[in-house]
Amino acid sequence: GWLVLGNWQFLDSARQRRKIVPWSEAGLHPTDVEETDYLLSWSRGGTGFRYVTMIDEAATVVLAASANLDIVHQFRSDGRERNLNLYTIFAPKR
């Protein structure tokens, strides 16, 4: 079988990075979360936050190895910039 995973690359966009808010806005301290976790403002249809984690190419390699998967292909697409998602196709190691 195959696994296709999409990860939002929000840190690669100045527009998206502007939405990062301090953890204190949600009553949290940076030590309460992982280093790659972020809190982003959300203002569509109301006001709120998005709790997201950044999984980039390097993290994808680590995750694939820990799950005994091979990375078959990776590509970027989507968003205004047409590169805001990192798509990875995995297959079981042979």
Coordinates of N, CA and C in Angstrom, one line a residue:
G1 N 0.8 -1.2 0.0 CA 0.0 0.0 0.0 C 0.9 1.3 0.0
W2 N 0.2 2.3 -0.2 CA 0.8 3.7 -0.2 C 0.2 4.5 0.9
L3 N 1.0 5.5 1.3 CA 0.5 6.5 2.2 C 0.9 7.9 1.6
V4 N -0.1 8.7 1.4 CA 0.2 10.1 0.9 C -0.1 11.1 2.1
L5 N 0.8 11.9 2.4 CA 0.7 12.8 3.6 C 1.0 14.2 3.1
G6 N 0.1 15.1 3.5 CA 0.3 16.6 3.2 C 0.6 17.3 4.5
N7 N 1.7 18.2 4.4 CA 2.0 19.0 5.6 C 2.1 20.4 5.2
W8 N 1.4 21.3 5.9 CA 1.4 22.7 5.6 C 2.7 23.3 6.0
Q9 N 3.3 24.0 5.1 CA 4.6 24.7 5.2 C 4.5 26.2 5.5
F10 N 3.7 26.5 6.6 CA 3.4 27.9 6.9 C 4.6 28.7 7.2
L11 N 5.6 28.2 7.7 CA 6.8 29.0 8.0 C 7.5 29.5 6.7
D12 N 7.2 28.9 5.6 CA 7.8 29.4 4.3 C 7.1 30.6 3.7
S13 N 6.1 31.1 4.4 CA 5.2 32.2 3.9 C 5.2 33.3 4.9
A14 N 5.7 34.5 4.5 CA 5.7 35.7 5.4 C 4.2 36.0 5.8
R15 N 3.3 35.8 4.9 CA 1.9 36.0 5.1 C 1.4 35.1 6.3
Q16 N 1.8 33.9 6.3 CA 1.4 32.9 7.3 C 2.2 33.2 8.6
R17 N 3.4 33.5 8.5 CA 4.2 33.7 9.7 C 3.7 34.9 10.5
R18 N 3.1 35.9 9.9 CA 2.5 37.0 10.6 C 1.4 36.6 11.5
K19 N 0.8 35.4 11.3 CA -0.3 34.9 12.1 C 0.1 34.2 13.4
I20 N 1.4 34.0 13.6 CA 1.9 33.3 14.8 C 1.7 34.2 16.0
V21 N 1.1 33.7 17.0 CA 0.9 34.4 18.3 C 1.6 33.7 19.4
P22 N 1.9 34.5 20.5 CA 2.6 33.9 21.7 C 1.7 32.8 22.3
W23 N 2.3 31.8 22.9 CA 1.6 30.8 23.6 C 0.8 31.3 24.8
S24 N 1.3 32.4 25.3 CA 0.6 33.0 26.5 C -0.9 33.4 26.1
E25 N -1.1 33.6 24.8 CA -2.5 34.0 24.4 C -3.5 32.8 24.7
A26 N -3.0 31.6 24.8 CA -3.8 30.4 25.0 C -3.6 29.9 26.4
G27 N -2.9 30.7 27.3 CA -2.6 30.2 28.6 C -1.5 29.2 28.7
L28 N -0.7 29.1 27.7 CA 0.4 28.1 27.7 C 1.8 28.8 27.7
H29 N 2.8 28.1 28.1 CA 4.2 28.5 28.1 C 4.9 27.7 27.0
P30 N 5.9 28.3 26.4 CA 6.6 27.6 25.3 C 7.1 26.2 25.8
T31 N 7.4 26.0 27.1 CA 7.9 24.7 27.6 C 6.8 23.7 27.7
D32 N 5.5 24.1 27.5 CA 4.4 23.2 27.5 C 4.2 22.5 26.2
V33 N 4.9 22.9 25.1 CA 4.6 22.4 23.8 C 6.0 22.0 23.2
E34 N 5.9 21.3 22.1 CA 7.1 20.9 21.3 C 7.7 22.1 20.6
E35 N 9.0 22.0 20.3 CA 9.7 23.1 19.7 C 9.1 23.5 18.3
T36 N 8.5 22.5 17.6 CA 8.0 22.7 16.3 C 6.5 23.0 16.3
D37 N 5.9 23.2 17.5 CA 4.5 23.5 17.6 C 4.3 25.1 17.6
Y38 N 3.2 25.5 17.0 CA 3.0 26.9 16.8 C 1.5 27.2 17.1
L39 N 1.2 28.4 17.5 CA -0.1 28.9 17.7 C -0.4 30.0 16.7
L40 N -1.4 29.8 15.8 CA -1.7 30.8 14.8 C -3.0 31.4 15.0
S41 N -3.2 32.7 14.7 CA -4.5 33.4 14.8 C -5.4 32.8 13.7
W42 N -6.7 32.8 14.0 CA -7.7 32.4 13.1 C -8.8 33.4 13.2
S43 N -9.1 34.0 12.0 CA -10.2 35.1 12.1 C -11.2 34.9 11.0
R44 N -11.4 33.8 10.4 CA -12.4 33.5 9.5 C -13.7 33.1 10.2
G45 N -14.7 33.8 10.1 CA -16.0 33.5 10.7 C -16.0 33.6 12.2
G46 N -15.0 34.3 12.8 CA -14.9 34.5 14.2 C -13.4 34.7 14.5
T47 N -13.2 34.5 15.8 CA -11.8 34.7 16.3 C -11.4 33.5 17.1
G48 N -10.2 33.0 16.8 CA -9.7 31.8 17.5 C -8.3 31.6 17.2
F49 N -7.8 30.4 17.5 CA -6.4 30.0 17.3 C -6.4 28.6 16.6
R50 N -5.3 28.4 15.9 CA -5.0 27.1 15.4 C -3.7 26.6 16.0
Y51 N -3.7 25.4 16.5 CA -2.5 24.8 17.1 C -1.9 23.9 16.0
V52 N -0.8 24.2 15.5 CA -0.2 23.5 14.4 C 1.2 23.0 14.7
T53 N 1.7 22.0 14.0 CA 3.1 21.6 14.2 C 3.7 21.7 12.8
M54 N 5.0 22.0 12.8 CA 5.7 22.2 11.5 C 6.4 20.9 11.2
I55 N 6.0 20.2 10.1 CA 6.7 19.0 9.7 C 7.3 19.3 8.3
D56 N 8.6 19.5 8.3 CA 9.3 19.8 7.0 C 9.9 18.6 6.4
E57 N 10.7 18.8 5.3 CA 11.3 17.7 4.7 C 12.2 16.9 5.6
A58 N 13.0 17.5 6.4 CA 13.9 16.8 7.4 C 13.1 16.0 8.4
A59 N 12.0 16.5 8.9 CA 11.2 15.8 9.9 C 10.5 14.6 9.2
T60 N 10.1 14.8 7.9 CA 9.4 13.7 7.2 C 10.4 12.5 7.0
V61 N 11.7 12.8 6.8 CA 12.6 11.7 6.7 C 12.7 10.9 8.0
V62 N 12.7 11.7 9.1 CA 12.8 11.0 10.4 C 11.6 10.2 10.7
L63 N 10.4 10.8 10.4 CA 9.1 10.0 10.6 C 9.1 8.8 9.7
A64 N 9.5 8.9 8.5 CA 9.5 7.7 7.6 C 10.3 6.6 8.1
A65 N 11.5 7.0 8.6 CA 12.4 5.9 9.1 C 11.8 5.3 10.3
S66 N 11.2 6.1 11.2 CA 10.7 5.5 12.4 C 9.5 4.6 12.1
A67 N 8.8 4.8 11.0 CA 7.6 4.0 10.6 C 8.0 2.9 9.6
N68 N 9.3 2.8 9.3 CA 9.8 1.8 8.4 C 9.2 1.9 7.0
L69 N 9.2 3.2 6.6 CA 8.6 3.6 5.2 C 9.7 4.2 4.4
D70 N 9.6 4.0 3.1 CA 10.5 4.7 2.1 C 9.7 5.9 1.6
I71 N 10.4 7.0 1.4 CA 9.8 8.1 0.7 C 10.0 7.9 -0.8
V72 N 8.9 7.8 -1.5 CA 8.9 7.5 -2.9 C 9.0 8.8 -3.7
H73 N 8.3 9.8 -3.3 CA 8.3 11.1 -4.0 C 7.8 12.2 -3.1
Q74 N 8.3 13.4 -3.2 CA 7.9 14.6 -2.5 C 7.7 15.7 -3.5
F75 N 6.7 16.6 -3.3 CA 6.5 17.7 -4.1 C 5.7 18.8 -3.3
R76 N 5.8 20.0 -3.8 CA 5.2 21.2 -3.1 C 4.1 21.7 -4.0
S77 N 2.9 22.1 -3.4 CA 1.8 22.6 -4.2 C 0.9 23.4 -3.2
D78 N -0.1 24.1 -3.8 CA -1.2 24.7 -3.1 C -0.9 26.1 -2.5
G79 N -1.9 26.8 -2.1 CA -1.8 28.1 -1.5 C -1.5 29.2 -2.6
R80 N -1.6 30.4 -2.2 CA -1.3 31.5 -3.1 C 0.0 31.4 -3.7
E81 N 1.0 30.9 -2.9 CA 2.3 30.8 -3.4 C 2.6 29.5 -4.2
R82 N 1.6 28.7 -4.2 CA 1.6 27.4 -4.9 C 2.7 26.4 -4.4
N83 N 3.1 26.7 -3.1 CA 4.1 25.8 -2.5 C 3.9 25.6 -1.0
L84 N 2.7 25.9 -0.5 CA 2.4 25.9 0.9 C 2.2 24.5 1.5
N85 N 2.1 23.5 0.7 CA 1.9 22.2 1.3 C 3.1 21.3 0.7
L86 N 3.6 20.5 1.6 CA 4.6 19.5 1.2 C 3.9 18.1 1.2
Y87 N 3.8 17.6 0.0 CA 3.2 16.3 -0.2 C 4.2 15.2 -0.3
T88 N 4.1 14.1 0.5 CA 5.0 13.0 0.5 C 4.3 11.7 0.2
I89 N 4.8 10.9 -0.7 CA 4.3 9.6 -1.0 C 5.2 8.6 -0.4
F90 N 4.7 7.7 0.5 CA 5.5 6.7 1.2 C 5.0 5.3 0.7
A91 N 6.0 4.4 0.8 CA 5.7 3.0 0.6 C 6.4 2.2 1.7
P92 N 5.9 1.0 2.0 CA 6.6 0.1 3.0 C 8.0 -0.2 2.5
K93 N 9.0 -0.2 3.4 CA 10.3 -0.6 3.1 C 10.3 -2.0 2.6
R94 N 11.1 -2.3 1.6 CA 11.2 -3.7 1.0 C 12.4 -4.4 1.6

